[in-house]
């Protein structure tokens, strides 16, 4: 029977992978829709779509013991994408100024913000469980942790 933590990890993995797929799909759609013709931005949109796809796949297949690192890196990747959009909306990025009214900007803000939250939650939950396991099994027993029956052997 699955524990509550296991169910939460699976749910967070799936939700985070879903937001990564959505982020990648948005960037790929916009790339096809004309952003590919923008210097630097076009290449970055395509790379973001590829990276988001790889992140989504990795979230689904990575062993739980490696999940804290992947989720942390994924959160940084997603946060970087979100920051780039915000900079593009406010002061411009690589000579390109985005508008809040442009196609898919508002959904992108929502998807990337949700992705950041989900990936941070996944990193924290997977790290918390890993520390607990290492604390119990990863150390050699010492006299203060041995039960009285351990001395009888």
Short mmCIF file of C-alpha atoms in Angstrom, two decimals:
data_model
loop_
_atom_site.label_atom_id
_atom_site.label_comp_id
_atom_site.label_asym_id
_atom_site.label_seq_id
_atom_site.Cartn_x
_atom_site.Cartn_y
_atom_site.Cartn_z
CA UNK A 1 0.00 0.00 0.00
CA UNK A 2 1.33 3.42 -0.94
CA UNK A 3 2.13 5.90 1.80
CA UNK A 4 0.79 9.44 1.80
CA UNK A 5 4.29 10.67 0.98
CA UNK A 6 4.52 8.35 -2.02
CA UNK A 7 1.15 9.51 -3.31
CA UNK A 8 2.19 13.15 -2.84
CA UNK A 9 5.48 12.56 -4.68
CA UNK A 10 3.67 10.94 -7.60
CA UNK A 11 1.10 13.74 -7.74
CA UNK A 12 3.80 16.42 -7.61
CA UNK A 13 5.86 14.63 -10.28
CA UNK A 14 2.87 14.44 -12.61
CA UNK A 15 1.75 18.02 -11.98
CA UNK A 16 5.29 19.39 -12.39
CA UNK A 17 5.78 17.36 -15.57
CA UNK A 18 2.46 18.72 -16.84
CA UNK A 19 3.51 22.31 -16.26
CA UNK A 20 6.85 21.62 -17.97
CA UNK A 21 5.01 20.17 -21.00
CA UNK A 22 2.69 23.19 -21.05
CA UNK A 23 5.62 25.60 -20.82
CA UNK A 24 7.44 23.81 -23.63
CA UNK A 25 4.32 23.62 -25.79
CA UNK A 26 3.69 27.35 -25.37
CA UNK A 27 7.25 28.20 -26.36
CA UNK A 28 7.19 25.82 -29.32
CA UNK A 29 3.83 27.20 -30.49
CA UNK A 30 5.11 30.77 -30.26
CA UNK A 31 8.33 29.77 -32.01
CA UNK A 32 6.28 28.35 -34.93
CA UNK A 33 3.99 31.37 -34.78
CA UNK A 34 6.81 33.75 -35.67
CA UNK A 35 9.19 34.12 -32.73
CA UNK A 36 11.67 31.95 -34.64
CA UNK A 37 12.44 34.97 -36.80
CA UNK A 38 13.58 37.06 -33.83
CA UNK A 39 17.34 37.16 -33.28
CA UNK A 40 18.40 35.35 -30.09
CA UNK A 41 14.81 35.15 -28.77
CA UNK A 42 13.82 32.64 -31.45
CA UNK A 43 16.68 30.32 -30.59
CA UNK A 44 15.96 30.65 -26.88
CA UNK A 45 12.28 29.77 -27.40
CA UNK A 46 13.23 26.61 -29.27
CA UNK A 47 15.81 25.67 -26.63
CA UNK A 48 13.24 26.30 -23.91
CA UNK A 49 10.77 23.97 -25.62
CA UNK A 50 13.40 21.24 -25.87
CA UNK A 51 14.56 21.78 -22.29
CA UNK A 52 11.01 21.71 -20.96
CA UNK A 53 10.35 18.45 -22.79
CA UNK A 54 13.49 16.91 -21.33
CA UNK A 55 12.54 18.17 -17.87
CA UNK A 56 9.06 16.64 -18.15
CA UNK A 57 10.46 13.29 -19.27
CA UNK A 58 13.12 13.35 -16.55
CA UNK A 59 10.52 14.08 -13.88
CA UNK A 60 8.69 10.92 -14.89
CA UNK A 61 11.64 8.53 -15.08
CA UNK A 62 14.18 9.76 -12.52
CA UNK A 63 14.66 7.52 -9.47
CA UNK A 64 13.34 9.04 -6.26
CA UNK A 65 16.82 9.26 -4.75
CA UNK A 66 17.87 11.71 -7.50
CA UNK A 67 14.63 13.68 -7.45
CA UNK A 68 15.79 16.45 -5.08
CA UNK A 69 18.54 17.48 -7.49
CA UNK A 70 16.35 17.25 -10.59
CA UNK A 71 13.47 19.16 -9.02
CA UNK A 72 15.84 21.89 -7.80
CA UNK A 73 17.42 22.27 -11.24
CA UNK A 74 13.96 22.20 -12.83
CA UNK A 75 12.76 24.93 -10.48
CA UNK A 76 15.78 27.07 -11.40
CA UNK A 77 15.18 26.49 -15.12
CA UNK A 78 11.49 27.39 -14.80
CA UNK A 79 12.19 30.40 -12.60
CA UNK A 80 14.79 31.60 -15.11
CA UNK A 81 12.22 31.36 -17.88
CA UNK A 82 9.69 33.27 -15.77
CA UNK A 83 12.23 35.97 -14.92
CA UNK A 84 13.15 36.32 -18.59
CA UNK A 85 9.49 36.87 -19.45
CA UNK A 86 9.09 39.46 -16.70
CA UNK A 87 12.23 41.29 -17.85
CA UNK A 88 10.95 41.19 -21.42
CA UNK A 89 7.64 42.67 -20.24
CA UNK A 90 9.23 45.45 -18.22
CA UNK A 91 12.48 46.62 -19.79
CA UNK A 92 12.94 44.35 -22.78
CA UNK A 93 15.28 41.44 -23.37
CA UNK A 94 17.80 41.10 -26.23
CA UNK A 95 16.17 44.05 -27.95
CA UNK A 96 12.67 42.60 -27.69
CA UNK A 97 9.87 44.11 -25.61
CA UNK A 98 6.93 41.81 -24.84
CA UNK A 99 3.41 43.06 -24.11
CA UNK A 100 1.08 41.67 -21.45
CA UNK A 101 -1.62 41.60 -24.13
CA UNK A 102 0.48 39.46 -26.50
CA UNK A 103 -0.59 35.95 -27.42
CA UNK A 104 -0.21 33.46 -24.50
CA UNK A 105 1.67 35.83 -22.14
CA UNK A 106 -0.84 35.56 -19.29
CA UNK A 107 -1.16 31.76 -19.50
CA UNK A 108 2.64 31.52 -19.64
CA UNK A 109 2.97 33.58 -16.45
CA UNK A 110 0.50 31.27 -14.71
CA UNK A 111 2.06 28.03 -15.98
CA UNK A 112 5.61 29.06 -15.14
CA UNK A 113 4.67 30.36 -11.68
CA UNK A 114 2.79 27.13 -10.95
CA UNK A 115 5.73 25.11 -12.26
CA UNK A 116 8.11 26.91 -9.90
CA UNK A 117 5.87 26.25 -6.91
CA UNK A 118 5.36 22.58 -7.81
CA UNK A 119 9.06 21.94 -8.44
CA UNK A 120 10.12 23.60 -5.19
CA UNK A 121 7.51 21.54 -3.31
CA UNK A 122 8.76 18.38 -5.04
CA UNK A 123 12.38 19.19 -4.20
CA UNK A 124 11.53 19.78 -0.55
CA UNK A 125 9.31 16.72 -0.15
CA UNK A 126 11.75 14.37 -1.88
CA UNK A 127 14.69 15.79 0.08
CA UNK A 128 12.88 15.49 3.40
CA UNK A 129 12.17 11.81 2.88
CA UNK A 130 15.73 11.10 1.72
CA UNK A 131 17.27 12.67 4.82
CA UNK A 132 15.06 10.57 7.04
CA UNK A 133 16.12 7.33 5.34
CA UNK A 134 19.80 8.19 5.49
CA UNK A 135 19.48 9.08 9.14
CA UNK A 136 18.15 5.63 9.95
CA UNK A 137 20.15 3.41 7.60
CA UNK A 138 23.11 5.47 6.50
CA UNK A 139 24.98 5.57 9.85
CA UNK A 140 26.77 2.87 11.75
CA UNK A 141 25.09 1.95 15.02
CA UNK A 142 26.68 3.41 18.12
CA UNK A 143 26.25 2.37 21.72
CA UNK A 144 23.72 5.10 22.46
CA UNK A 145 21.52 3.91 19.57
CA UNK A 146 21.70 0.20 20.28
CA UNK A 147 18.83 -1.43 22.09
CA UNK A 148 19.62 -3.35 25.27
CA UNK A 149 19.05 -6.61 23.38
CA UNK A 150 21.89 -5.71 21.00
CA UNK A 151 24.37 -6.27 23.83
CA UNK A 152 23.23 -9.88 24.27
CA UNK A 153 24.69 -11.10 20.96
#
